[in-house]
Amino acid sequence: MDTNQTIDRKRVIIFLAIAFGISWATGLAIYLRGGLDGSPELVPDSGITEAFVLLATAYMFAPAISHVLTRLITREGWHDLRLNYQFRQGWPFWLIAWFGTPVLIAVGALIYFALFPQNFDANFETVTALIEESGLSLEELPYSPGVLALIQILQGILIAPIVNLIPVFGEEFGWRAYLLPKLVPLGERKAYMLTGLIWGVWHAPVILMGYNYGMEYPGAPWSGALLFIYISFVLGTFFGWLSLRGWSVWPAVIGHSVLNGTASAVVLFSLEGANPLLGPVMVGVIGSLGFTLMAVWIFLRGVPDQAAFETETQD
């Protein structure tokens, strides 16, 4: 298949150049200012660093900014922004995004702990340590550490889509609302693969500085950057499927928001010393198995007629 005839190559290249240009320039600025760990605080003793602010703004919003600028530069217009809710047709995918995402996180964690039971924190030592670091004592709390961990996870599921909505939108409005539909003419499977590859490479500067994995793991930091390309593929397939089938970017935004708010919660059940390349967090090979299985199912179940992607529905 001749991609020059089936995709809007010019707009794809412009979009990628702007998105990568803004993000990677921001990553360079973070690196030159001490990286993620050595970044200066904006306000002393606040814990808010330059790196945190730059990541949450310029880096993560670059895809959304690129979406808008590409439309302006190429005079594409403002049709099919994927911002319509389409809740009447797409409500099942909103539910899958909100409640299916933590299930997939849990599947990977359960498989990991089944394979490495010695890393499971049966006595909730990690939660107890966090409580003590906060200045509280277990006797002052109305619930046990295990119940508190479950409450925190439930709060993350219910609140994360609201708290994380804005920063996550910065990514999804670019990758799933603009790039993915532009690549769909290649075929749905190829669109997922290419979007995942691009999304993973886009993360490389921050992964190389310790984002998600830290720096204490075999082959650091390059093995983490390579692994995250795969993680981006399985996640991008899931989020892309939610967006395409839900006829809107919002299911992907919800799924991504819940992921960011709950993925690290499995650490509450894990002892220190686990290899982050494996798990239990879903950025590891085993920890991501829930999303891997979901991506395999999406790939094997078949795809609808191409015309379905070119038809805009209205509520």
Short mmCIF file of C-alpha atoms in Angstrom, two decimals:
data_model
loop_
_atom_site.label_atom_id
_atom_site.label_comp_id
_atom_site.label_asym_id
_atom_site.label_seq_id
_atom_site.Cartn_x
_atom_site.Cartn_y
_atom_site.Cartn_z
CA MET A 1 0.00 0.00 0.00
CA ASP A 2 1.36 3.40 -0.96
CA THR A 3 1.23 5.47 2.22
CA ASN A 4 1.73 8.69 0.25
CA GLN A 5 -1.71 8.15 -1.28
CA THR A 6 -3.51 6.88 1.80
CA ILE A 7 -2.41 9.21 4.60
CA ASP A 8 -2.04 12.97 4.83
CA ARG A 9 1.75 12.76 5.00
CA LYS A 10 2.38 16.51 5.04
CA ARG A 11 0.16 17.16 8.04
CA VAL A 12 1.50 14.11 9.91
CA ILE A 13 5.08 15.32 9.46
CA ILE A 14 4.24 18.88 10.55
CA PHE A 15 2.36 17.58 13.59
CA LEU A 16 5.23 15.32 14.65
CA ALA A 17 7.86 18.00 14.08
CA ILE A 18 6.05 20.47 16.34
CA ALA A 19 5.14 17.92 19.03
CA PHE A 20 8.63 16.46 19.24
CA GLY A 21 10.28 19.86 18.88
CA ILE A 22 8.46 21.39 21.85
CA SER A 23 8.70 18.31 24.07
CA TRP A 24 12.30 17.38 23.39
CA ALA A 25 13.43 21.01 23.73
CA THR A 26 11.67 21.03 27.10
CA GLY A 27 13.38 17.76 28.01
CA LEU A 28 16.75 19.29 27.15
CA ALA A 29 15.99 22.31 29.35
CA ILE A 30 15.09 19.98 32.24
CA TYR A 31 18.32 18.01 31.72
CA LEU A 32 20.47 21.15 31.67
CA ARG A 33 18.83 22.36 34.87
CA GLY A 34 19.68 19.24 36.86
CA GLY A 35 17.38 16.61 35.40
CA LEU A 36 14.34 15.23 37.18
CA ASP A 37 16.08 14.61 40.49
CA GLY A 38 18.30 17.69 40.62
CA SER A 39 15.83 20.26 39.35
CA PRO A 40 15.62 23.38 41.56
CA GLU A 41 12.47 24.06 43.55
CA LEU A 42 10.40 27.03 42.46
CA VAL A 43 9.49 27.73 46.08
CA PRO A 44 11.83 26.51 48.84
CA ASP A 45 10.58 23.41 50.68
CA SER A 46 7.48 23.22 48.49
CA GLY A 47 8.49 20.09 46.59
CA ILE A 48 7.40 21.80 43.35
CA THR A 49 10.36 21.81 41.00
CA GLU A 50 11.02 23.39 37.63
CA ALA A 51 11.07 19.91 36.11
CA PHE A 52 7.61 19.09 37.50
CA VAL A 53 6.09 22.29 36.10
CA LEU A 54 7.79 21.93 32.71
CA LEU A 55 6.67 18.31 32.40
CA ALA A 56 3.08 19.09 33.34
CA THR A 57 2.88 22.05 30.95
CA ALA A 58 5.22 22.34 27.96
CA TYR A 59 6.20 18.68 27.63
CA MET A 60 2.81 17.01 28.13
CA PHE A 61 0.84 19.71 26.30
CA ALA A 62 3.06 19.72 23.22
CA PRO A 63 0.88 17.18 21.31
CA ALA A 64 -2.26 19.28 21.90
CA ILE A 65 -0.43 22.47 20.93
CA SER A 66 0.85 20.73 17.82
CA HIS A 67 -2.67 19.60 16.93
CA VAL A 68 -3.91 23.20 16.98
CA LEU A 69 -0.87 24.67 15.22
CA THR A 70 -0.92 22.04 12.48
CA ARG A 71 -4.52 22.86 11.68
CA LEU A 72 -3.68 26.57 11.58
CA ILE A 73 -0.51 26.20 9.50
CA THR A 74 -2.09 23.87 6.93
CA ARG A 75 -5.51 25.59 6.98
CA GLU A 76 -7.13 22.26 7.71
CA GLY A 77 -10.12 23.72 9.48
CA TRP A 78 -11.74 22.57 12.71
CA HIS A 79 -13.89 19.65 11.67
CA ASP A 80 -13.60 16.27 13.40
CA LEU A 81 -11.79 17.49 16.51
CA ARG A 82 -13.06 14.38 18.34
CA LEU A 83 -14.19 16.61 21.20
CA ASN A 84 -17.87 15.72 20.86
CA TYR A 85 -19.04 13.40 23.61
CA GLN A 86 -21.03 10.92 21.49
CA PHE A 87 -22.23 9.45 24.78
CA ARG A 88 -25.31 7.87 23.25
CA GLN A 89 -23.22 5.66 20.96
CA GLY A 90 -20.01 5.46 22.97
CA TRP A 91 -21.09 5.13 26.62
CA PRO A 92 -19.84 1.50 26.94
CA PHE A 93 -16.32 2.69 26.13
CA TRP A 94 -16.53 5.43 28.75
CA LEU A 95 -17.30 2.72 31.31
CA ILE A 96 -14.53 0.46 30.03
CA ALA A 97 -12.09 3.35 30.22
CA TRP A 98 -13.09 4.30 33.77
CA PHE A 99 -13.47 0.89 35.38
CA GLY A 100 -11.73 -1.45 32.95
CA THR A 101 -8.40 0.38 33.25
CA PRO A 102 -7.88 -0.45 36.96
CA VAL A 103 -8.91 -4.04 36.25
CA LEU A 104 -6.17 -4.34 33.63
CA ILE A 105 -3.69 -2.82 36.08
CA ALA A 106 -4.76 -5.36 38.70
CA VAL A 107 -4.42 -8.29 36.25
CA GLY A 108 -0.77 -7.46 35.61
CA ALA A 109 -0.06 -6.98 39.31
CA LEU A 110 -1.74 -10.27 40.27
CA ILE A 111 0.26 -12.19 37.66
CA TYR A 112 3.44 -10.54 38.91
CA PHE A 113 2.80 -11.44 42.56
CA ALA A 114 1.82 -14.96 41.55
CA LEU A 115 5.23 -15.34 39.88
CA PHE A 116 7.14 -13.44 42.59
CA PRO A 117 5.23 -14.07 45.85
CA GLN A 118 8.31 -13.07 47.85
CA ASN A 119 7.76 -9.47 46.69
CA PHE A 120 4.17 -9.31 47.98
CA ASP A 121 3.86 -7.16 51.08
CA ALA A 122 1.44 -9.33 53.06
CA ASN A 123 1.98 -7.29 56.22
CA PHE A 124 1.55 -3.93 54.46
CA GLU A 125 4.94 -2.71 55.62
CA THR A 126 5.06 -0.14 52.82
CA VAL A 127 1.71 1.38 53.84
CA THR A 128 2.73 1.35 57.51
CA ALA A 129 5.98 3.16 56.68
CA LEU A 130 4.10 5.83 54.72
CA ILE A 131 1.71 6.35 57.61
CA GLU A 132 4.57 6.74 60.06
CA GLU A 133 6.40 9.14 57.74
CA SER A 134 3.32 11.35 57.76
CA GLY A 135 3.61 11.71 61.54
CA LEU A 136 0.61 9.52 62.40
CA SER A 137 0.52 6.30 64.38
CA LEU A 138 -1.46 3.19 63.56
CA GLU A 139 -3.34 3.49 66.84
CA GLU A 140 -4.77 6.85 65.75
CA LEU A 141 -6.25 5.46 62.55
CA PRO A 142 -9.75 3.95 62.32
CA TYR A 143 -8.73 1.35 59.73
CA SER A 144 -5.96 -1.17 59.22
CA PRO A 145 -3.18 -0.46 56.70
CA GLY A 146 -4.72 -2.93 54.24
CA VAL A 147 -8.11 -1.20 54.34
CA LEU A 148 -6.43 2.19 53.96
CA ALA A 149 -4.62 0.93 50.86
CA LEU A 150 -7.90 -0.24 49.33
CA ILE A 151 -9.57 3.09 50.19
CA GLN A 152 -6.75 4.96 48.47
CA ILE A 153 -7.15 2.83 45.34
CA LEU A 154 -10.92 3.42 45.31
CA GLN A 155 -10.39 7.15 45.71
CA GLY A 156 -7.93 7.07 42.83
CA ILE A 157 -10.44 5.34 40.57
CA LEU A 158 -13.22 7.78 41.39
CA ILE A 159 -11.22 11.02 41.54
CA ALA A 160 -8.37 10.47 39.05
CA PRO A 161 -10.41 11.29 35.91
CA ILE A 162 -11.10 14.73 37.38
CA VAL A 163 -7.69 15.49 38.90
CA ASN A 164 -5.68 14.28 35.89
CA LEU A 165 -8.04 15.49 33.19
CA ILE A 166 -6.14 18.61 32.10
CA PRO A 167 -2.56 17.25 31.84
CA VAL A 168 -3.74 14.02 30.21
CA PHE A 169 -5.82 15.95 27.68
CA GLY A 170 -2.59 17.57 26.52
CA GLU A 171 -1.39 14.20 25.28
CA GLU A 172 -4.64 12.63 24.09
CA PHE A 173 -5.83 15.61 22.06
CA GLY A 174 -2.66 15.18 20.04
CA TRP A 175 -2.07 11.44 19.81
CA ARG A 176 -5.59 10.00 19.79
CA ALA A 177 -7.62 12.95 18.47
CA TYR A 178 -5.26 13.94 15.64
CA LEU A 179 -2.44 11.51 14.82
CA LEU A 180 -4.36 8.24 15.14
CA PRO A 181 -7.22 9.24 12.79
CA LYS A 182 -4.62 10.48 10.30
CA LEU A 183 -2.96 7.02 10.31
CA VAL A 184 -6.16 4.94 10.24
CA PRO A 185 -6.22 4.81 6.39
CA LEU A 186 -3.19 2.49 6.68
CA GLY A 187 -5.41 0.07 8.56
CA GLU A 188 -6.43 0.08 12.18
CA ARG A 189 -3.72 -2.32 13.34
CA LYS A 190 -0.94 -0.40 11.59
CA ALA A 191 -2.30 2.85 13.01
CA TYR A 192 -2.10 1.44 16.54
CA MET A 193 1.43 0.16 15.97
CA LEU A 194 2.75 3.40 14.50
CA THR A 195 1.07 5.59 17.11
CA GLY A 196 2.47 3.40 19.89
CA LEU A 197 5.97 3.52 18.43
CA ILE A 198 5.85 7.30 18.04
CA TRP A 199 4.35 7.83 21.49
CA GLY A 200 7.03 5.66 23.08
CA VAL A 201 9.91 7.43 21.35
CA TRP A 202 8.37 10.79 22.34
CA HIS A 203 8.73 9.76 26.02
CA ALA A 204 12.42 8.84 25.61
CA PRO A 205 14.05 12.01 27.04
CA VAL A 206 12.22 11.79 30.36
CA ILE A 207 12.61 8.00 30.60
CA LEU A 208 16.37 8.45 30.13
CA MET A 209 16.30 10.88 33.06
CA GLY A 210 14.60 8.34 35.34
CA TYR A 211 10.90 8.91 34.75
CA ASN A 212 8.76 5.83 35.57
CA TYR A 213 11.70 3.49 36.23
CA GLY A 214 14.25 5.48 38.21
CA MET A 215 17.87 4.68 37.44
CA GLU A 216 18.55 1.57 39.53
CA TYR A 217 17.68 -1.25 37.15
CA PRO A 218 19.56 -3.50 34.69
CA GLY A 219 20.66 -1.64 31.57
CA ALA A 220 19.52 1.74 32.86
CA PRO A 221 18.53 4.04 31.34
CA TRP A 222 18.41 2.64 27.80
CA SER A 223 16.59 -0.58 28.61
CA GLY A 224 13.82 1.47 30.22
CA ALA A 225 13.48 3.70 27.17
CA LEU A 226 13.25 0.67 24.88
CA LEU A 227 10.76 -1.12 27.11
CA PHE A 228 8.55 1.94 27.30
CA ILE A 229 8.11 1.86 23.52
CA TYR A 230 6.44 -1.51 23.96
CA ILE A 231 4.41 -0.24 26.92
CA SER A 232 3.28 2.72 24.81
CA PHE A 233 2.19 0.32 22.08
CA VAL A 234 -0.08 -1.78 24.32
CA LEU A 235 -1.44 1.27 26.14
CA GLY A 236 -1.85 3.21 22.90
CA THR A 237 -3.75 0.30 21.36
CA PHE A 238 -6.17 0.29 24.28
CA PHE A 239 -6.61 4.07 24.37
CA GLY A 240 -6.84 4.25 20.59
CA TRP A 241 -9.50 1.54 20.53
CA LEU A 242 -11.48 3.42 23.18
CA SER A 243 -11.27 6.62 21.14
CA LEU A 244 -12.13 5.12 17.76
CA ARG A 245 -14.98 2.97 19.05
CA GLY A 246 -16.27 5.71 21.33
CA TRP A 247 -16.21 8.24 18.45
CA SER A 248 -14.52 10.72 20.77
CA VAL A 249 -11.22 11.46 22.46
CA TRP A 250 -12.87 11.55 25.90
CA PRO A 251 -12.88 7.79 26.61
CA ALA A 252 -9.12 7.79 25.97
CA VAL A 253 -8.72 10.82 28.25
CA ILE A 254 -10.65 9.06 31.01
CA GLY A 255 -8.69 5.83 30.63
CA HIS A 256 -5.36 7.66 30.65
CA SER A 257 -6.42 9.73 33.66
CA VAL A 258 -7.41 6.66 35.66
CA LEU A 259 -4.15 4.96 34.67
CA ASN A 260 -2.05 7.88 35.91
CA GLY A 261 -4.01 8.04 39.14
CA THR A 262 -3.99 4.35 40.04
CA ALA A 263 -1.05 2.60 38.34
CA SER A 264 1.42 3.27 41.15
CA ALA A 265 -1.03 2.06 43.81
CA VAL A 266 0.20 -1.52 43.38
CA VAL A 267 3.44 -0.39 45.04
CA LEU A 268 1.44 -0.30 48.29
CA PHE A 269 1.31 -4.09 48.09
CA SER A 270 4.94 -4.60 47.12
CA LEU A 271 8.15 -4.89 49.10
CA GLU A 272 11.14 -2.81 48.05
CA GLY A 273 13.69 -4.27 45.68
CA ALA A 274 11.47 -5.29 42.77
CA ASN A 275 12.90 -4.90 39.26
CA PRO A 276 10.80 -2.12 37.66
CA LEU A 277 11.38 -3.63 34.22
CA LEU A 278 9.25 -6.59 35.35
CA GLY A 279 6.63 -5.10 37.68
CA PRO A 280 4.46 -4.95 39.66
CA VAL A 281 3.65 -1.51 38.21
CA MET A 282 2.24 -1.73 34.70
CA VAL A 283 5.31 -0.12 33.12
CA GLY A 284 7.02 -3.51 33.58
CA VAL A 285 6.82 -6.48 31.21
CA ILE A 286 4.79 -8.59 33.65
CA GLY A 287 2.93 -5.69 35.22
CA SER A 288 1.64 -4.69 31.78
CA LEU A 289 0.22 -8.12 30.94
CA GLY A 290 -3.36 -6.97 31.49
CA PHE A 291 -2.95 -4.35 28.78
CA THR A 292 -0.96 -6.76 26.62
CA LEU A 293 -3.81 -9.27 26.69
CA MET A 294 -6.25 -6.48 25.89
CA ALA A 295 -4.11 -5.34 22.93
CA VAL A 296 -3.93 -8.92 21.62
CA TRP A 297 -7.71 -9.22 21.86
CA ILE A 298 -8.15 -5.92 19.98
CA PHE A 299 -5.79 -7.09 17.25
CA LEU A 300 -7.40 -10.53 16.86
CA ARG A 301 -11.06 -9.55 16.98
CA GLY A 302 -10.98 -7.96 13.55
CA VAL A 303 -11.60 -4.40 12.48
CA PRO A 304 -14.65 -2.66 11.02
CA ASP A 305 -14.93 -1.42 7.49
CA GLN A 306 -12.72 1.61 6.79
CA ALA A 307 -15.79 3.65 5.97
CA ALA A 308 -16.82 3.49 9.61
CA PHE A 309 -13.89 5.68 10.57
CA GLU A 310 -14.79 8.28 8.01
CA THR A 311 -18.39 8.72 9.11
CA GLU A 312 -19.10 11.28 11.78
CA THR A 313 -22.11 10.54 13.97
CA GLN A 314 -24.11 13.10 15.82
CA ASP A 315 -25.78 12.88 19.25
#
